[in-house]
mmCIF file of C-alpha atoms in Angstrom:
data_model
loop_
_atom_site.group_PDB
_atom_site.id
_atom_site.type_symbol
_atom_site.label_atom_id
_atom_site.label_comp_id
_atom_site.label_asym_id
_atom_site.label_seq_id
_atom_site.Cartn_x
_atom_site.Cartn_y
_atom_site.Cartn_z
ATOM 1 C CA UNK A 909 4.348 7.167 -2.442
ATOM 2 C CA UNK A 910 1.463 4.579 -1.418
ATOM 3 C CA UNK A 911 2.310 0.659 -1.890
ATOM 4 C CA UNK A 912 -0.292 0.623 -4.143
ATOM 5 C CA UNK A 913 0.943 3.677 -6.700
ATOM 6 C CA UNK A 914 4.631 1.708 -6.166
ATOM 7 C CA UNK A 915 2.933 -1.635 -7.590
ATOM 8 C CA UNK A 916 1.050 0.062 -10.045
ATOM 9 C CA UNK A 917 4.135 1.862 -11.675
ATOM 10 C CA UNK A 918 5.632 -1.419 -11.580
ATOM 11 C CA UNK A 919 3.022 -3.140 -13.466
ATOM 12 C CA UNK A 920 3.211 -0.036 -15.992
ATOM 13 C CA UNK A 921 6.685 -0.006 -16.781
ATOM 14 C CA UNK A 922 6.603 -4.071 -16.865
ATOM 15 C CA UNK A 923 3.511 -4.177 -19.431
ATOM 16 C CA UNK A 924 5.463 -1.574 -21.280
ATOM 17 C CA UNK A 925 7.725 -4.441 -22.031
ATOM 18 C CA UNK A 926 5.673 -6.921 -23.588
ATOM 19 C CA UNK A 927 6.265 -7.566 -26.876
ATOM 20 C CA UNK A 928 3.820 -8.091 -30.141
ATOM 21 C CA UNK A 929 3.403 -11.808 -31.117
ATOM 22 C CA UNK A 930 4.685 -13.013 -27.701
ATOM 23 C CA UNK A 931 3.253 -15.888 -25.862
ATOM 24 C CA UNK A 932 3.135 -14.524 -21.570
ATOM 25 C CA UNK A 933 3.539 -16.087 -18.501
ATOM 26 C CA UNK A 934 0.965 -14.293 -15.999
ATOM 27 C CA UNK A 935 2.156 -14.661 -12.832
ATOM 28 C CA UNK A 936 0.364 -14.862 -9.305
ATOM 29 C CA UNK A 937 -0.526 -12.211 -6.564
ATOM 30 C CA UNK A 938 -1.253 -8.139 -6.039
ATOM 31 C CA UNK A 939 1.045 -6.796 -8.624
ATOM 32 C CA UNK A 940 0.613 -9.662 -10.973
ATOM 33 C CA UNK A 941 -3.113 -9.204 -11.343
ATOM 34 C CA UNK A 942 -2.280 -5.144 -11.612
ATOM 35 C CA UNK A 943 0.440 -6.166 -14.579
ATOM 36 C CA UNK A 944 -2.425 -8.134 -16.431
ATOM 37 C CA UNK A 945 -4.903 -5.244 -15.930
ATOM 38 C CA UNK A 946 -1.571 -2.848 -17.488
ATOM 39 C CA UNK A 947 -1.856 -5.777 -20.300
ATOM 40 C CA UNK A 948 -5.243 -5.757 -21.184
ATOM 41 C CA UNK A 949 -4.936 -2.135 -21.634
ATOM 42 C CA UNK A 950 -2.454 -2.501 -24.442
ATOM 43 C CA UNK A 951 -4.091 -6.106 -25.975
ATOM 44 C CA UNK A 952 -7.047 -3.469 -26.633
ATOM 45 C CA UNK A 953 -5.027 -0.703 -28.439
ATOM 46 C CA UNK A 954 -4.049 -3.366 -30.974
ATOM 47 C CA UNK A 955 -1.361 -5.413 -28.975
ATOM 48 C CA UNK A 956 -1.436 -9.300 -30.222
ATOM 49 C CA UNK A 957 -0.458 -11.620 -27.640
ATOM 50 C CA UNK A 958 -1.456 -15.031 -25.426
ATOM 51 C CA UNK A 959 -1.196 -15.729 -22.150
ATOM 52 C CA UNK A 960 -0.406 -18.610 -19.931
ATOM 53 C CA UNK A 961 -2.095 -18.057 -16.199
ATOM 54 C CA UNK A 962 -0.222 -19.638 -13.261
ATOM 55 C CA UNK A 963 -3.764 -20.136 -11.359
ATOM 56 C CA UNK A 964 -7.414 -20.328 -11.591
ATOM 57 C CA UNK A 965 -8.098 -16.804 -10.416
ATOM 58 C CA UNK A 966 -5.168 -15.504 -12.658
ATOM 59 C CA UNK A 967 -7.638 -16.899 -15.417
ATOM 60 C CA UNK A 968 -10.565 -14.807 -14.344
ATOM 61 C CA UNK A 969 -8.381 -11.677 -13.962
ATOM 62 C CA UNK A 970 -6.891 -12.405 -17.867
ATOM 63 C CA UNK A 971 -10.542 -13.509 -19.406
ATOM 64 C CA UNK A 972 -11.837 -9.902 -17.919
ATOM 65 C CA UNK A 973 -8.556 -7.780 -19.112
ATOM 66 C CA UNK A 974 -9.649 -9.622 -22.885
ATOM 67 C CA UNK A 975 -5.857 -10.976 -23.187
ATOM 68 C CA UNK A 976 -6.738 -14.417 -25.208
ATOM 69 C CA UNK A 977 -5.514 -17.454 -22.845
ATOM 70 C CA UNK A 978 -3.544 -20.830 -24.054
ATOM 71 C CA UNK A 979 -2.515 -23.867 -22.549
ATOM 72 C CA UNK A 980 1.065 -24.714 -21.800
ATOM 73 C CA UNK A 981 1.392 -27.725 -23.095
ATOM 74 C CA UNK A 982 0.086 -26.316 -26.716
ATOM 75 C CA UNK A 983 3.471 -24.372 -26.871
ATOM 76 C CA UNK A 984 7.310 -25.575 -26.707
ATOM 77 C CA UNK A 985 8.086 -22.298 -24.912
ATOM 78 C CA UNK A 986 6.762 -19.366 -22.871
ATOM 79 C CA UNK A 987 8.804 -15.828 -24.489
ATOM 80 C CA UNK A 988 8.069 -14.197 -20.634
ATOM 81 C CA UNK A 989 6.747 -14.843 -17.838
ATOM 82 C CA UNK A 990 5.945 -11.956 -15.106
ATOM 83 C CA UNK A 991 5.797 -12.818 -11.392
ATOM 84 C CA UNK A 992 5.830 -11.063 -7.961
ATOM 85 C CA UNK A 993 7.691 -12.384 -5.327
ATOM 86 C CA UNK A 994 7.301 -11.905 -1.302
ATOM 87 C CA UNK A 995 10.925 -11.767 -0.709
ATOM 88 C CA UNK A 996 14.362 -11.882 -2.673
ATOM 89 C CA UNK A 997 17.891 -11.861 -1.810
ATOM 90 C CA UNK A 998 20.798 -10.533 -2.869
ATOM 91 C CA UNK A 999 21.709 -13.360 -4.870
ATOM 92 C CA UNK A 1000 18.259 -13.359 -6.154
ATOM 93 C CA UNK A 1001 16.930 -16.563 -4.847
ATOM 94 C CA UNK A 1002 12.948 -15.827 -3.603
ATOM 95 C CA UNK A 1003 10.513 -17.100 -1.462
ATOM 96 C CA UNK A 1004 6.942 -17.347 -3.088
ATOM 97 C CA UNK A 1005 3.422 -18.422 -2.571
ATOM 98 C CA UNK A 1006 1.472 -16.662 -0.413
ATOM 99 C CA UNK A 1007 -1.068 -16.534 -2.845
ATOM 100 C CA UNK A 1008 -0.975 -20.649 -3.545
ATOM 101 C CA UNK A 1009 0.025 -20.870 -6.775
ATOM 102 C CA UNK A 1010 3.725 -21.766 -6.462
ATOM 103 C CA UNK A 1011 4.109 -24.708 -8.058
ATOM 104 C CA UNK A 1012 2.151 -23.468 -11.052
ATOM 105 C CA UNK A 1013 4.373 -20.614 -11.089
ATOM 106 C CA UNK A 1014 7.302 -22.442 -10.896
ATOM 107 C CA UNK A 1015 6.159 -24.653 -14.245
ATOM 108 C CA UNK A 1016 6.005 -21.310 -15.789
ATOM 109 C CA UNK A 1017 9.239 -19.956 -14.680
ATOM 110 C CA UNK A 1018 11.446 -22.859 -15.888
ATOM 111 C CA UNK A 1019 9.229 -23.110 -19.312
ATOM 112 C CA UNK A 1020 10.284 -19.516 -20.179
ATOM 113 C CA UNK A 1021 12.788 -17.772 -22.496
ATOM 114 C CA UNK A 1022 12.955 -14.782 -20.099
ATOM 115 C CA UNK A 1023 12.100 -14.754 -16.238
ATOM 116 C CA UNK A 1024 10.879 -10.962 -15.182
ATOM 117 C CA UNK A 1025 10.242 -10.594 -11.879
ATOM 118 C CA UNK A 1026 8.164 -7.328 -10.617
ATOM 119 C CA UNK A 1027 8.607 -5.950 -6.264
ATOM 120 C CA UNK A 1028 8.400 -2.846 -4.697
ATOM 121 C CA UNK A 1029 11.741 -2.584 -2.515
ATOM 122 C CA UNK A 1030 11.064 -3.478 0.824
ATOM 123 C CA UNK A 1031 10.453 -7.136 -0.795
ATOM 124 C CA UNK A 1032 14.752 -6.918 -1.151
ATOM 125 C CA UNK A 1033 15.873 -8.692 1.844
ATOM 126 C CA UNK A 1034 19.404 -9.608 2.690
ATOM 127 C CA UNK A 1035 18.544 -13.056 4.255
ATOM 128 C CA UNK A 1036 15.519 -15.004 4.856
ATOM 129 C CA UNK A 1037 14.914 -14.671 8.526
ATOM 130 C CA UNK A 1038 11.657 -15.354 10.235
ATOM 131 C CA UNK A 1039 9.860 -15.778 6.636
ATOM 132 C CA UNK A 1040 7.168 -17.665 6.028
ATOM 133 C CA UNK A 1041 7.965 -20.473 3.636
ATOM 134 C CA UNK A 1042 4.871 -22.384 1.911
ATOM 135 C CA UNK A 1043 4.792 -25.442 1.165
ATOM 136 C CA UNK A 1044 2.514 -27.523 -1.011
ATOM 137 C CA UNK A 1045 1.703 -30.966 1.099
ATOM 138 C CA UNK A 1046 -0.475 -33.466 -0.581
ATOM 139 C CA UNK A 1047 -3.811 -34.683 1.436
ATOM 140 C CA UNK A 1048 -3.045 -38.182 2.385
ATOM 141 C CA UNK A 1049 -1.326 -38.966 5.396
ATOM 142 C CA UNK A 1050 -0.980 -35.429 5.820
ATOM 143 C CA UNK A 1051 -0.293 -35.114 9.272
ATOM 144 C CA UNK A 1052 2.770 -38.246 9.112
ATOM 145 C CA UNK A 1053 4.174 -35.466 6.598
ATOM 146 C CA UNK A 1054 3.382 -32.376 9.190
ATOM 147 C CA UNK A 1055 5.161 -34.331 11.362
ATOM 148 C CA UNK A 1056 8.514 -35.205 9.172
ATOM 149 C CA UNK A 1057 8.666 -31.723 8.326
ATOM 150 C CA UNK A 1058 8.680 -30.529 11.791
ATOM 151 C CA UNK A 1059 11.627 -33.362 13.097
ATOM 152 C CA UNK A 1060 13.410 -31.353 10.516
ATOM 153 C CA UNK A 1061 13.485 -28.496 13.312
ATOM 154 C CA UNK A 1062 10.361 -26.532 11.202
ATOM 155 C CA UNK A 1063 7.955 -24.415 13.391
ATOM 156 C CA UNK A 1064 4.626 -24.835 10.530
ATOM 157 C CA UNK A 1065 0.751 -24.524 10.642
ATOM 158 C CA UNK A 1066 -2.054 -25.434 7.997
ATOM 159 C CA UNK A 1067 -3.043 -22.756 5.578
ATOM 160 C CA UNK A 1068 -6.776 -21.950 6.542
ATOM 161 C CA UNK A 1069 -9.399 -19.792 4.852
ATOM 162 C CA UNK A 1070 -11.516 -16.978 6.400
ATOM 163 C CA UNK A 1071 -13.937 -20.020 7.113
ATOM 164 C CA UNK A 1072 -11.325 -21.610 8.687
ATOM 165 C CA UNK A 1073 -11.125 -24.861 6.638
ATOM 166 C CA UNK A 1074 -7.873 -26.165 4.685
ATOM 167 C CA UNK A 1075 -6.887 -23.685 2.410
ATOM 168 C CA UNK A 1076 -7.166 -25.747 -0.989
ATOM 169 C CA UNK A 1077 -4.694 -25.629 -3.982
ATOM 170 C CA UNK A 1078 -5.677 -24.954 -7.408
ATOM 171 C CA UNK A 1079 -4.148 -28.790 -7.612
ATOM 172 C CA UNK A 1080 -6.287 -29.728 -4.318
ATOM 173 C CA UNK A 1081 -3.528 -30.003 -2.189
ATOM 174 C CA UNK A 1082 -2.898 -28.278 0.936
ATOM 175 C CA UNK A 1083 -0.465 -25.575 2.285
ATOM 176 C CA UNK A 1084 1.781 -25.336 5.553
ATOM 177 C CA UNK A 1085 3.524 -22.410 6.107
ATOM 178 C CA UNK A 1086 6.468 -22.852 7.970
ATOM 179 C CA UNK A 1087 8.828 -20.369 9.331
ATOM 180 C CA UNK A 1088 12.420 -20.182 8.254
ATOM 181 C CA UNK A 1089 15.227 -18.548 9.535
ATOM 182 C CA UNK A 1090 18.242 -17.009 7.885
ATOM 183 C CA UNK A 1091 20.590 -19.749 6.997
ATOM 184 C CA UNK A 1092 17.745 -21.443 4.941
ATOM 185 C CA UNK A 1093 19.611 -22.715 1.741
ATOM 186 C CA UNK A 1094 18.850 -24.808 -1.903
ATOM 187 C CA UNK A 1095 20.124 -27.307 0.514
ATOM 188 C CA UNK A 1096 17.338 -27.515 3.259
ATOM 189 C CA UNK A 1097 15.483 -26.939 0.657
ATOM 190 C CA UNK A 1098 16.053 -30.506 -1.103
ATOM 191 C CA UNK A 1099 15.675 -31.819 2.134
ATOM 192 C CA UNK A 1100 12.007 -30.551 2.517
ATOM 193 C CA UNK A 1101 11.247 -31.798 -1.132
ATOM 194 C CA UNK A 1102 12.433 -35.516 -0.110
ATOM 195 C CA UNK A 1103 9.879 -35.956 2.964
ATOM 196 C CA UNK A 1104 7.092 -38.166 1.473
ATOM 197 C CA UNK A 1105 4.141 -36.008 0.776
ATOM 198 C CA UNK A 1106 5.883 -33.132 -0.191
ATOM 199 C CA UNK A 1107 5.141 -31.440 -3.845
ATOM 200 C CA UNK A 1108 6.972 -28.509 -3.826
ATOM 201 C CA UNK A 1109 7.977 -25.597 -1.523
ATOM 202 C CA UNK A 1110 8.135 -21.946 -2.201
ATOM 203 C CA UNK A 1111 12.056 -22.086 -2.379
ATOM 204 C CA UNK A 1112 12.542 -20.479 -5.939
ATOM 205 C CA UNK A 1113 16.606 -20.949 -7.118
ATOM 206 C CA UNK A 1114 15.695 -20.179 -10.779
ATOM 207 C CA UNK A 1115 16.897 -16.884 -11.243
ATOM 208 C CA UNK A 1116 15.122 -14.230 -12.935
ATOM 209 C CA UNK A 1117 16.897 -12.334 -15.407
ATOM 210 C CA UNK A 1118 15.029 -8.989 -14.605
ATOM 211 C CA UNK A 1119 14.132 -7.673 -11.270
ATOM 212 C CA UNK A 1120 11.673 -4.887 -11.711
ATOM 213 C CA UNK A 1121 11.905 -2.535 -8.124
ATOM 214 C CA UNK A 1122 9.458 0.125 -7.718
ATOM 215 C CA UNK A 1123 10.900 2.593 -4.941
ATOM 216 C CA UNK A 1124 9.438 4.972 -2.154
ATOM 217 C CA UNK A 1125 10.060 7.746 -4.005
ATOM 218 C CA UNK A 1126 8.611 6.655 -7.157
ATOM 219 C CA UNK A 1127 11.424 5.436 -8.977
ATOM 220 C CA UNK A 1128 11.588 2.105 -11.242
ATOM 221 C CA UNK A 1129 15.214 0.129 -11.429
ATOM 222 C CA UNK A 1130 15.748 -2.535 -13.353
ATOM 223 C CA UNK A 1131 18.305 -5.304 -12.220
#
């Protein structure tokens, strides 16, 4: 089975879940934009729900699939929020953010009732070795941060765009990758989040309380 009928049966089954009267957390990334597509299906056979997007081009990708949008601040709580993820371990910490929106993503994960996140299996990983780990870094004095970061023993390089300028934020920051290797923990985490310039990194310890796994051979498992 293609990676792209594995994500699509993923996005199925999760839209499948979505109940009526439910305010949703729309997630970031391939799958994520396939889940809303799976959503607006449903919002036009009578389905009544709102969305929250995690990112600007989330937004597009809801206003097209007609699933009516709201703000997160209008609403105490998000009932679900559906994300991808671009690696999880077995104690279901992730790593997330290739697409840039992590820190959006993570407002939406801790404002939520229920955390649902949707992979196809390779994504299961039983450590976090040689990943690429964004990291949100604010524009000023950006290079004294670069350069705390990489003290911390960090191989890292700017985020750039097919143009090959700064790869911008939907918050106008920037983003280094860096590379991690397998013992990365919550704890080198916090100590990436207290260099100066820092906003957040795409170290996710919330943990979901789904994991939606689309397999090779077609399969969906829910864990």
């Amino acid at each position: 089975m293609s990676m792209n009928l594995i994500k699509k049966s993923v996005a199925h089954y999760a839209a499948s879940l979505v109940q009526d009267q439910q305010i949703i957390g729309l997630g970031s990334g391939t799958t994520a934009t396939l889940f809303i597509h799976e959503l607006g299906k449903r919002c036009q056979q009578g389905l009544r729900i709102k969305g929250v997007a995690s990112s600007i081009a989330i937004e597009k990708e809801a206003c097209q699939a007609r699933i009516p949008l709201i703000n997160l601040d209008d609403v105490d709580y998000i009932d679900a929020t559906y994300d991808g993820v671009d690696a999880i371990n077995p104690q279901k910490e992730m790593i997330k953010g290739r697409g840039g929106a992590l820190l959006r993503e993570k407002i939406l994960a801790y404002a939520s009732r229920e955390y649902i996140i949707m992979i196809e299996e390779y994504k299961k990983v039983l450590q976090f070795d040689q990943i690429c780990l964004p990291v949100e870094i604010v524009p000023f004095g950006k290079e004294h941060t670069l350069k705390r970061i990489e003290k911390l023993g960090y191989r890292s390089s700017w985020r750039v765009t097919g143009s090959q300028e700064l790869f911008l934020t939907d918050n106008n920051n920037y983003m280094l990758d860096l590379v991690i290797d397998a013992v990365f923990s919550e704890q080198k985490n916090q100590e990436l989040l207290a260099v100066p310039g820092v906003v957040d990194t795409g170290f996710f310890s919330i943990l979901p309380h789904k994991v939606i796994v689309g397999t090779r051979k077609g399969k969906i498992e829910v864990q």
